[in-house]
XYZ file of C-alpha atoms in Angstrom:
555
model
C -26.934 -36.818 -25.821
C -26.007 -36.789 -22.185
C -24.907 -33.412 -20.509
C -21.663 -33.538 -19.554
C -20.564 -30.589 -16.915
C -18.061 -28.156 -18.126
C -15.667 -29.116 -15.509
C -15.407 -32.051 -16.943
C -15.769 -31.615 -20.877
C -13.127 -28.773 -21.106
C -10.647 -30.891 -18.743
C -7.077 -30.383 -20.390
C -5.729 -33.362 -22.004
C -2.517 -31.970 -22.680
C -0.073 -29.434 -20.607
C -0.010 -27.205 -22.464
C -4.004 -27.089 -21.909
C -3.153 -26.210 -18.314
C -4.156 -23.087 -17.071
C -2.218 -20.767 -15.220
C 0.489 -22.959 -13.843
C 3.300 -23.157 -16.708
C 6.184 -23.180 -14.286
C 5.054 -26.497 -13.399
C 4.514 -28.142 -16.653
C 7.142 -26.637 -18.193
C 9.544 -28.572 -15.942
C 8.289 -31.899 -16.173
C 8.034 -31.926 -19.398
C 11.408 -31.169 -19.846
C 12.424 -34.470 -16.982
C 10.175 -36.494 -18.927
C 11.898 -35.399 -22.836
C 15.477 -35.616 -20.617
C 14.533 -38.735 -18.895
C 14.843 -37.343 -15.788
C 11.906 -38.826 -14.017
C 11.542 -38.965 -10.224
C 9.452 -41.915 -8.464
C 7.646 -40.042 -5.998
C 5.543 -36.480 -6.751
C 3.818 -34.159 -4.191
C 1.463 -31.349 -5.726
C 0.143 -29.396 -3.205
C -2.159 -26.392 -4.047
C -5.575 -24.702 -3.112
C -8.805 -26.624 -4.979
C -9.892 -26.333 -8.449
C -6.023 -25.565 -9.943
C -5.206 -28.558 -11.971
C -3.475 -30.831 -9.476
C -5.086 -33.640 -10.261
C -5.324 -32.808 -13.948
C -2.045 -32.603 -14.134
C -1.305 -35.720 -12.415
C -3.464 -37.263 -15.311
C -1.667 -36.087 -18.484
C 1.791 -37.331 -16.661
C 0.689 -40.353 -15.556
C -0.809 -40.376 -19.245
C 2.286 -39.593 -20.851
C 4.467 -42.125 -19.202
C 2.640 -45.219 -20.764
C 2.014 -43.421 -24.030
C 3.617 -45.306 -26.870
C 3.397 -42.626 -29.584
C 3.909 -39.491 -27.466
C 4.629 -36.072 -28.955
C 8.153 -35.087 -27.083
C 6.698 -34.293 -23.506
C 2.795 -34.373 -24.386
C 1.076 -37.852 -24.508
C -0.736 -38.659 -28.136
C -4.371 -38.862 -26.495
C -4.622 -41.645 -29.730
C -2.907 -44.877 -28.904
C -4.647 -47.658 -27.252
C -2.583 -46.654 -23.664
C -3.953 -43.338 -23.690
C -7.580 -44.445 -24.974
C -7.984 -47.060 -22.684
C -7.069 -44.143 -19.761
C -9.543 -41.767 -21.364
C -12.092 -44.749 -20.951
C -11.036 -45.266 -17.358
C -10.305 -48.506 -18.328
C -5.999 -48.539 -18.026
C -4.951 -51.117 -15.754
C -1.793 -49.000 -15.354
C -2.923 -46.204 -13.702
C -4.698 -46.132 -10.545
C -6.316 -43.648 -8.515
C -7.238 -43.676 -5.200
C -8.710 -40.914 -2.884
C -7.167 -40.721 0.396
C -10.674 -39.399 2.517
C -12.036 -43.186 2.113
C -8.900 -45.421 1.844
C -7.245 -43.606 4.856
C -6.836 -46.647 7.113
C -3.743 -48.751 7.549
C -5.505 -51.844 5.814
C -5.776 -50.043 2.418
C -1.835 -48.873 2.608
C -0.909 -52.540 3.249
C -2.665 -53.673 -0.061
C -1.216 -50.740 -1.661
C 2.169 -51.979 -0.564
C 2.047 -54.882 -1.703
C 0.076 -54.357 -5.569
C 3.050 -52.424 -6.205
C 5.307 -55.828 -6.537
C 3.442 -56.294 -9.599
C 5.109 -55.183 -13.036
C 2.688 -52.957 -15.418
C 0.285 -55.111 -17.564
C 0.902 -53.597 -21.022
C 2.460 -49.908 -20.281
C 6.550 -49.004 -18.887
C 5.039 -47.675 -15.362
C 2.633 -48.524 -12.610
C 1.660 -45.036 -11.554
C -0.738 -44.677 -8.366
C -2.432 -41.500 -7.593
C -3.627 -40.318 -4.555
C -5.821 -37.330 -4.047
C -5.939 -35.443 -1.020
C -3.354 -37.443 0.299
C -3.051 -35.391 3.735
C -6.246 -37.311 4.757
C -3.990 -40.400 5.099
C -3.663 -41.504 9.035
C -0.519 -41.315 11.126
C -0.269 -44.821 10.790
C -0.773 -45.397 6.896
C 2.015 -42.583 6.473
C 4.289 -44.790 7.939
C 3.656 -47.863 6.453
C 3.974 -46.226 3.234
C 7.306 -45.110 3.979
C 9.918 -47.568 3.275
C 7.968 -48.197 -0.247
C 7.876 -44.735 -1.155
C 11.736 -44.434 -0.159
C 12.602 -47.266 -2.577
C 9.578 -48.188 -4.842
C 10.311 -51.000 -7.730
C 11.486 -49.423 -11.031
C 8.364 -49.554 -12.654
C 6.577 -47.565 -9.771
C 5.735 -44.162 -9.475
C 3.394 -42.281 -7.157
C 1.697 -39.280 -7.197
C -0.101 -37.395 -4.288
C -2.139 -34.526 -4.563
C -3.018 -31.927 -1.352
C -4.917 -29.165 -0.438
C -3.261 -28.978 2.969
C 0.385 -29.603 2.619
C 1.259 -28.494 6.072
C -0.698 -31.964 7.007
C 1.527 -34.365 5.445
C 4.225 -35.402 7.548
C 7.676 -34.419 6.431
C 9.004 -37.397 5.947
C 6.880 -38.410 2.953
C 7.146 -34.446 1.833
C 11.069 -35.462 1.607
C 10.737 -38.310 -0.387
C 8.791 -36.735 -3.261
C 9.557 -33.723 -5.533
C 7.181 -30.997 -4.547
C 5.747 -28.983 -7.278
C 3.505 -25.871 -5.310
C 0.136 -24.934 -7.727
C -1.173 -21.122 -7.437
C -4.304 -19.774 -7.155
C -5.226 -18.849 -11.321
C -5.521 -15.061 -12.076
C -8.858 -13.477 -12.966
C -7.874 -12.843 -16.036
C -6.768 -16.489 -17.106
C -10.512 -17.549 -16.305
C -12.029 -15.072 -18.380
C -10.045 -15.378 -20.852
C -10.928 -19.172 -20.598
C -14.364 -18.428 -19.846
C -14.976 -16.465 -22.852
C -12.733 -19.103 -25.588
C -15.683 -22.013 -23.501
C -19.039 -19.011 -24.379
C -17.756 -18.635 -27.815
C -17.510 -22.650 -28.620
C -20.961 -23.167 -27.299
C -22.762 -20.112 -28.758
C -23.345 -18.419 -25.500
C -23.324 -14.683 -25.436
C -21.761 -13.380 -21.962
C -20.247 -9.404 -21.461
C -17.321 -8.725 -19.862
C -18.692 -7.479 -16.574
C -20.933 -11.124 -15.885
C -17.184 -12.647 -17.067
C -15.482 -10.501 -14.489
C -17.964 -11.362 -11.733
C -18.017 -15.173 -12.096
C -14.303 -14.989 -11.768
C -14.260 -13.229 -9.348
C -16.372 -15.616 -7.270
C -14.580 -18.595 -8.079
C -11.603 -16.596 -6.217
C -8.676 -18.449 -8.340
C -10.267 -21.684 -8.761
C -10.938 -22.766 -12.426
C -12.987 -25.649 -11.605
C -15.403 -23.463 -9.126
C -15.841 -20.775 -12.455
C -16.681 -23.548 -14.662
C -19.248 -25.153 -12.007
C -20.233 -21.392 -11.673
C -20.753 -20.600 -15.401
C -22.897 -23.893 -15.883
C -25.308 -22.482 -13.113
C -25.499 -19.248 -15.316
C -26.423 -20.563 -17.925
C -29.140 -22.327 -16.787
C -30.239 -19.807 -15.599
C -30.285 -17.379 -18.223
C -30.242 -19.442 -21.186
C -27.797 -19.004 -24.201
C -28.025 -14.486 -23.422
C -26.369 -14.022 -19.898
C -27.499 -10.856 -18.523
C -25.521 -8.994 -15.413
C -28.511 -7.958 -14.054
C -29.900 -12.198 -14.077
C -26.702 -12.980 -13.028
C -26.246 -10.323 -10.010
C -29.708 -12.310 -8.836
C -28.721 -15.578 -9.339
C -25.771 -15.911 -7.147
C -27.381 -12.811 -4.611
C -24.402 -10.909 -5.497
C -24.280 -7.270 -4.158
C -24.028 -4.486 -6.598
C -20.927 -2.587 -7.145
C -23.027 0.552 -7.677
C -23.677 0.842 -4.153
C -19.810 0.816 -3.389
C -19.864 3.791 -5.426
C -22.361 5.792 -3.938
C -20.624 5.157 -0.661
C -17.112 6.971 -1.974
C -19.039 9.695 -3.553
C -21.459 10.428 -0.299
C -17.679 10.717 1.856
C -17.297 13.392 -1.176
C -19.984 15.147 -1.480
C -21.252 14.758 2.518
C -24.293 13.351 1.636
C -25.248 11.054 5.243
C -28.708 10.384 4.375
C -26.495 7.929 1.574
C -25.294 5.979 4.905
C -29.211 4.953 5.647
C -29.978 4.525 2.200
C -27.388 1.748 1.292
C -28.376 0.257 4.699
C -31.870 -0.425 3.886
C -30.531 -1.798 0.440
C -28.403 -4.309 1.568
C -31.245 -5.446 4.141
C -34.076 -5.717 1.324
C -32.213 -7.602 -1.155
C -31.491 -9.974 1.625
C -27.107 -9.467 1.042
C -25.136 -10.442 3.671
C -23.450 -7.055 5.849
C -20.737 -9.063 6.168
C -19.581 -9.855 2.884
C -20.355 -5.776 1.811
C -17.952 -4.547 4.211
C -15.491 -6.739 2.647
C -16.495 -5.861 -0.287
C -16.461 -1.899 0.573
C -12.604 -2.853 1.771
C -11.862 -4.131 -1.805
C -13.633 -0.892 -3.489
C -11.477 1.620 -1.417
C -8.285 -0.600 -2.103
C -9.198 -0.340 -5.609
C -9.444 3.563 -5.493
C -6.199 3.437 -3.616
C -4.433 1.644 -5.864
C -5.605 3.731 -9.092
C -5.038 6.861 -7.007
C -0.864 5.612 -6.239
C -0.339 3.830 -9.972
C -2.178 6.505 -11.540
C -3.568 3.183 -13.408
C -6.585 0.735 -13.437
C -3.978 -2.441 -14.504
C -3.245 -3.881 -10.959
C -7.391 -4.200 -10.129
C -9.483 -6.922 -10.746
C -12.296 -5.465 -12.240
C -14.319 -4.808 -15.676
C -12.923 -2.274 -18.199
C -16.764 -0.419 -17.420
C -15.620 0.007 -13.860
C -11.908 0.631 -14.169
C -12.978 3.683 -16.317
C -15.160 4.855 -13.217
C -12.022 4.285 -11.236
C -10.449 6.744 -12.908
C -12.700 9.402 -11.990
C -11.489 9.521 -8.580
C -7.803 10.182 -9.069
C -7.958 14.176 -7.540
C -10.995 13.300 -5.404
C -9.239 11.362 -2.488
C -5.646 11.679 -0.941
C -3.570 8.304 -0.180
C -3.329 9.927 3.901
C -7.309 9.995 3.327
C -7.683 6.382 1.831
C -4.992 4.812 4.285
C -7.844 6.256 7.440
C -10.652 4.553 5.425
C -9.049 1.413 5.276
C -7.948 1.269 8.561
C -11.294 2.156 9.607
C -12.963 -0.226 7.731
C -10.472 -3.295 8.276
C -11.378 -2.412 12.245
C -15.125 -2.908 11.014
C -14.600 -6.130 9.016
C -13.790 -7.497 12.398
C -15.896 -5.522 14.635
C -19.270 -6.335 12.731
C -18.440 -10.391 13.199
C -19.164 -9.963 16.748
C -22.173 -7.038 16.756
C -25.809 -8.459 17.512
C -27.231 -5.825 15.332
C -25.041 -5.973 12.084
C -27.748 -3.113 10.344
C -27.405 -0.754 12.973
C -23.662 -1.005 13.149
C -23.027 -0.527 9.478
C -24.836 2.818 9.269
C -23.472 3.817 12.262
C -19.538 3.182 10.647
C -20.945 4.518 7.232
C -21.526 7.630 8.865
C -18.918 7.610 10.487
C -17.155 7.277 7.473
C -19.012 10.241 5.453
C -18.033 12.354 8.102
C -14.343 11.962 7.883
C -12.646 14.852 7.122
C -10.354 15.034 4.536
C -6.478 15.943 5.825
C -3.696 17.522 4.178
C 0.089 17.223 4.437
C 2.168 20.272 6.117
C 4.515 20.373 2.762
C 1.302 20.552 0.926
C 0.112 23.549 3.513
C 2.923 25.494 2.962
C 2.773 25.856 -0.611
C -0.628 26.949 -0.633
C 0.923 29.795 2.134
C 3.459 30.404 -0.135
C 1.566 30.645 -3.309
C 1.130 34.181 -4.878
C -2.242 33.524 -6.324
C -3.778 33.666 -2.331
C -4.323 36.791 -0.549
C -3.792 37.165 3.342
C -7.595 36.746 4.101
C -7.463 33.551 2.688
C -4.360 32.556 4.003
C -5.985 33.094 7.567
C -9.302 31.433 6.501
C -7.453 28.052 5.444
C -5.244 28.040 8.242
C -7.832 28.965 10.696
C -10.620 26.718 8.966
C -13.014 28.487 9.625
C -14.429 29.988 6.328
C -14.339 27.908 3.523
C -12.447 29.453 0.164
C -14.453 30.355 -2.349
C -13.392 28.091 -5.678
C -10.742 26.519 -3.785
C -10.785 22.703 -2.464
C -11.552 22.746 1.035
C -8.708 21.709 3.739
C -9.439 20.832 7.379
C -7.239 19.460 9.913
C -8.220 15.637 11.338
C -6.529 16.666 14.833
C -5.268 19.359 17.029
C -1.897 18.669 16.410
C -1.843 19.632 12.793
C -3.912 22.480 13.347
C -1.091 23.980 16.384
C 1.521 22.855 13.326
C 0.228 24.573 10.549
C -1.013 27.849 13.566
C 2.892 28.036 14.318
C 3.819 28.069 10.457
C 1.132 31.168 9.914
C 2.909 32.623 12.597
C 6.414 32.872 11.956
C 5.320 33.729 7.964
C 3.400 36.659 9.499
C 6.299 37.923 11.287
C 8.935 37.221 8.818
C 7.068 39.364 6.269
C 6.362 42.242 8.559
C 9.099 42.983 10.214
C 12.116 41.628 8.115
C 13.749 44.454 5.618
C 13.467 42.415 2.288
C 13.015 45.036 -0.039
C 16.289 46.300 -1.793
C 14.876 49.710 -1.403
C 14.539 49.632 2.450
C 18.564 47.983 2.436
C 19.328 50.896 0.580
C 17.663 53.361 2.723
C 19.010 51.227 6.158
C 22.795 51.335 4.478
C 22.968 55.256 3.970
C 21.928 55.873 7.805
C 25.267 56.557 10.303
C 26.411 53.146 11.908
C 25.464 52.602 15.359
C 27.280 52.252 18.304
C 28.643 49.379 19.640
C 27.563 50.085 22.755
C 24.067 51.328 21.951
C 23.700 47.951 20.304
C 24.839 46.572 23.700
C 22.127 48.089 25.599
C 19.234 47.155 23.205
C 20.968 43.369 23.219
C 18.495 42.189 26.018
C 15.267 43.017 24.409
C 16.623 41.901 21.190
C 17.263 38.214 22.606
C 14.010 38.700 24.231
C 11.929 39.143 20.655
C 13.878 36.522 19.046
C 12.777 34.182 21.745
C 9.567 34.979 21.305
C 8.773 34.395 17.679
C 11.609 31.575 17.747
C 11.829 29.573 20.446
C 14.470 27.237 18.942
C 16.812 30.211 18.921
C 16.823 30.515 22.662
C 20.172 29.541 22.820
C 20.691 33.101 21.765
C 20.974 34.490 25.976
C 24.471 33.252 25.746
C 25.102 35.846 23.438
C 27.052 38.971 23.823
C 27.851 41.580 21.041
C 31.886 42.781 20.975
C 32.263 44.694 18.024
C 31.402 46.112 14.521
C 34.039 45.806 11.350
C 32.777 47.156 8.220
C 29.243 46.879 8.614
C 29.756 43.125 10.594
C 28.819 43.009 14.100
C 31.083 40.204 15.781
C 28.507 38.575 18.338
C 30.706 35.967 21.178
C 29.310 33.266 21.709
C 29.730 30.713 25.440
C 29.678 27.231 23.670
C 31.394 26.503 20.042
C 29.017 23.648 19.831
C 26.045 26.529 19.169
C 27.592 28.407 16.665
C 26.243 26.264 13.860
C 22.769 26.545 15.051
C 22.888 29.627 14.967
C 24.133 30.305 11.701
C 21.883 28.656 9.764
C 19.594 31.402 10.754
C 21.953 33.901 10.571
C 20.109 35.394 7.935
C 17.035 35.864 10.131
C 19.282 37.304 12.950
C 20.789 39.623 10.945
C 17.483 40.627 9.222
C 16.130 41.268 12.729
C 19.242 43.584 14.084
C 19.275 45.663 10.949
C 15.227 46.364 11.334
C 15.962 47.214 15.124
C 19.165 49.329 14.460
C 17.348 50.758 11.403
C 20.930 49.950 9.834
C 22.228 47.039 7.745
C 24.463 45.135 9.519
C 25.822 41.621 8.788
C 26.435 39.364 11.819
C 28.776 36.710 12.531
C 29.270 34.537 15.730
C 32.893 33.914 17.130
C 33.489 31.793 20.575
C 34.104 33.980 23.664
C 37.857 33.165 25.118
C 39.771 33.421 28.064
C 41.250 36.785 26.755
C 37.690 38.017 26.109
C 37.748 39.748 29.231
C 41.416 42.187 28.939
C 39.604 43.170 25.121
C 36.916 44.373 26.604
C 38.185 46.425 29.065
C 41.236 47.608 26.563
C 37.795 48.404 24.415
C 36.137 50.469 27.465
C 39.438 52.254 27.742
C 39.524 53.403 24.009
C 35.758 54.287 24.360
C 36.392 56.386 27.302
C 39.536 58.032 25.673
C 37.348 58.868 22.432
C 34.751 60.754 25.015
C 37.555 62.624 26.899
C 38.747 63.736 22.796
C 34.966 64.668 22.334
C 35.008 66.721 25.302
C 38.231 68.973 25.148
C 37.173 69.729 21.097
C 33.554 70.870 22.809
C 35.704 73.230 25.296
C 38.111 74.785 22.808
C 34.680 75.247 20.392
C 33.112 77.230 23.064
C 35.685 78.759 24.845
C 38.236 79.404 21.989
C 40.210 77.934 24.381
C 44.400 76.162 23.217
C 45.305 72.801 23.653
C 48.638 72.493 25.528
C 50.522 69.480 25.340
């Protein structure tokens, strides 16, 4: 019995045989069952989808006379004699060699001619973008107004090719690339008819060299076979097509891990031995780390093309990497995909980037850096070791900084924690011990302003605004600060609490502060204030005398 390629033998006969592109015969069958047929059909699509299958089982359908609502029978003499390639009816033409003018012209006029023994003369023409300047307009008028018998469909792997004018004339019907796991699943339902015993990981890697198209997997799993007989074996298989391990993807994310550079050298001389191309393993590293990245953001293996063996592995890296971290390696490496295209020595430059790429040091975020300040469970040594970075912590994930910026960042936070926690009264026992001393002057508090403003400053620069500042007076434990410009006063009381925190540690006292805008009058309260100050020294001074001297007053 003659072989006959799988391409061919498992060819669908019927739509709903199609693979992977239901939103297209879904609607024709429903124009042909509501007799809504058009004259004139583009599909466009990359190769191996079903384009010109498709245009098959409808040109198939429309001279079936026993058809099964939209599906032909496959069993009346119109549909045998197509099967036979024998139908009169239907004929196909391929563009590549009937591209000149001279072949349109015959076209044009064989379409006069009614249908011998079906309702429709159909003409198919595959990659139809190969079609001259020239032969596209001749076929215009005709396709614009073909005889009612006539239909035509054209098939295309480069729609942008075909001139507009014919696109506009036809209904266009757009095929996708097929999913990995419609060509598996495929795959498999073909291994289980023939008796051939294939895993899910040589399944997974045929698709995923066909790269969407069916007809390239079929072609692909025919090879396999041969090769390995009715057992397919991933190891035979990796061999057979030269494809490059995944396991060496692997030991690249767990070297950046675990630092190991010698792994850089290693996977080099790998690659080179086994004769794989450095070129398609960089690509293939890209599609490894966009693979961790993906499981690492969905928490889930679902969205990546892989085996369920390797999805599981996947996994394993969900706390190992950051998405900051993977975002650098992909960068890096999409720079690399490019860069090693143009590189003389393609060996040299890949362990050169792989090293590269081990040493990259793994970066936090500054929301992540200040709860690790903040957390209880860390003492003050360690605090200044992981800000510092310069001891590692023992049985704590190591965090370095990838620039200088986030290490001044994270330098300024350890700063203003340090200072906050030292010298701000926070315990209720210290308030306690602040709020029984005697209240201080206003004008003590007016000669210590200066330096205050000055330390402020100095752990705080955004508070400089604080110069304008001048104290006026204390009600019930509030000290009324004046203020030049109203627009600052809301700066400066959302860290009023800070402020006030500050005062009360220099005053040892616990005073309250709130900001008021200085005014034109300003200046007659301060002097009526000088004039009750200098009254209350003057009352001071005659009780001291009549003390002393048991002197009278005499008013």
């Amino acid at each position: 019995m003659t072989f006959v390629v799988t391409a061919r033998k498992w060819r669908p006969q019927l739509f709903e045989d199609v693979v992977g592109q239901q939103h297209i015969t879904k609607t024709i069958k429903n124009a042909i069952e509501n007799n809504r047929i058009g004259h004139a059909y583009i599909f466009a699509g990359p190769r191996g989808v079903g384009k010109t299958t498709t245009a098959r089982i409808l040109a198939k359908r429309l001279n079936c006379t026993n058809p099964n609502g939209g599906e032909p029978c496959n069993k009346c003499e119109a549909c045998e004699n197509f099967l036979k390639s024998q139908s009169l009816d239907i004929i196909e033409i391929d563009g590549a060699s009937n591209r000149r003018i001279d072949e349109i012209r015959t076209l044009r006029e064989s379409v006069k001619y009614a249908p011998t023994t079906g309702d429709y003369k159909v003409y198919i023409i595959d990659e139809v973008h190969m079609l001259t300047t020239e032969s596209f307009n001749a076929l215009l008028k005709t396709l614009e107004e073909p005889p009612e018998h006539t239909i035509f469909i054209f098939a295309t792997t480069d729609i942008h090719k075909v001139p507009l004018t014919i696109i506009s004339r036809c209904q266009r019907f757009d095929f996708r690339r097929i999913e990995l796991i419609e060509i598996k699943n495929l795959l498999k339902k073909i291994s289980e008819f023939e008796n051939i015993i294939i895993d899910d990981e040589s399944l997974t890697l045929i698709a995923k060299k066909a790269d969407g198209a069916l007809r390239d997997a079929e072609s692909i799993f025919d090879q396999v076979v041969s090769f390995c007989g009715n057992k397919v074996e991933v190891n035979l298989l990796k061999q057979m097509l030269n494809l490059i391990d995944d396991e060496i993807y692997f030991e690249i994310s767990d070297a950046i891990i675990g630092k190991t550079f010698k792994a850089a050298f290693e996977v080099s001389e790998k690659i080179y031995s086994n004769g794989w191309n450095f070129i398609d393993f960089t690509n293939g590293l890209v599609e490894h780390f966009r693979n961790i990245c993906t499981v690492i953001i969905t928490k889930s293996p679902n969205l990546i093309d892989s085996s369920e063996n390797l999805k599981t592995r996947y996994l394993s890296y969900v706390d190992k990497f950051t998405e900051g971290d993977l975002l650098r390696i992909l960068t890096f490496l999409s720079k690399l995909q490019y860069e090693i295209k143009n590189t003389q020595n393609q060996r040299l430059k890949i362990e050169i980037s792989l090293s590269h790429l081990i040493g990259f040091i793994q970066t936090s975020t500054i929301s992540e850096l200040i709860t690790k300040l903040e957390s209880d469970d860390i003492s003050d040594k360690k605090k200044t070791d992981f800000l510092d970075n310069s001891k590692p912590l023992e049985n704590e994930n190591i965090v370095t900084y990838s620039n200088p910026l986030e290490q001044n960042v994270n330098k300024v936070i350890k700063s203003e924690k340090k200072h906050e926690k030292k010298n701000l009264p926070n315990s209720p026992a210290i308030n306690k011990e602040l709020s029984e001393k005697t209240i201080p002057q206003i004008d003590v508090i007016k000669e210590r302003w200066n330096s205050f403003q000055e330390s402020i400053i100095k752990e705080k620069f955004t508070l400089s605004i604080i110069e304008s500042t001048i104290p006026d007076r204390i009600v019930n434990n509030t000290i009324y600060v004046l203020v030049d410009h109203k627009e600052d006063i809301p700066i400066l009381e959302t860290s009023g609490e800070y402020i006030s925190k500050k005062l009360s540690t220099m005053l040892s006292y616990n005073l309250h502060i709130k900001f008021e805008e200085k005014k034109s009058s300003d200046s007659a309260n301060v002097i009526e204030n000088l004039s009750d100050d200098l009254e209350s020294q003057n009352n001071q001074l005659i009780k001291s005398i009549i003390t002393e001297f048991g002197a009278k007053e005499v008013k």
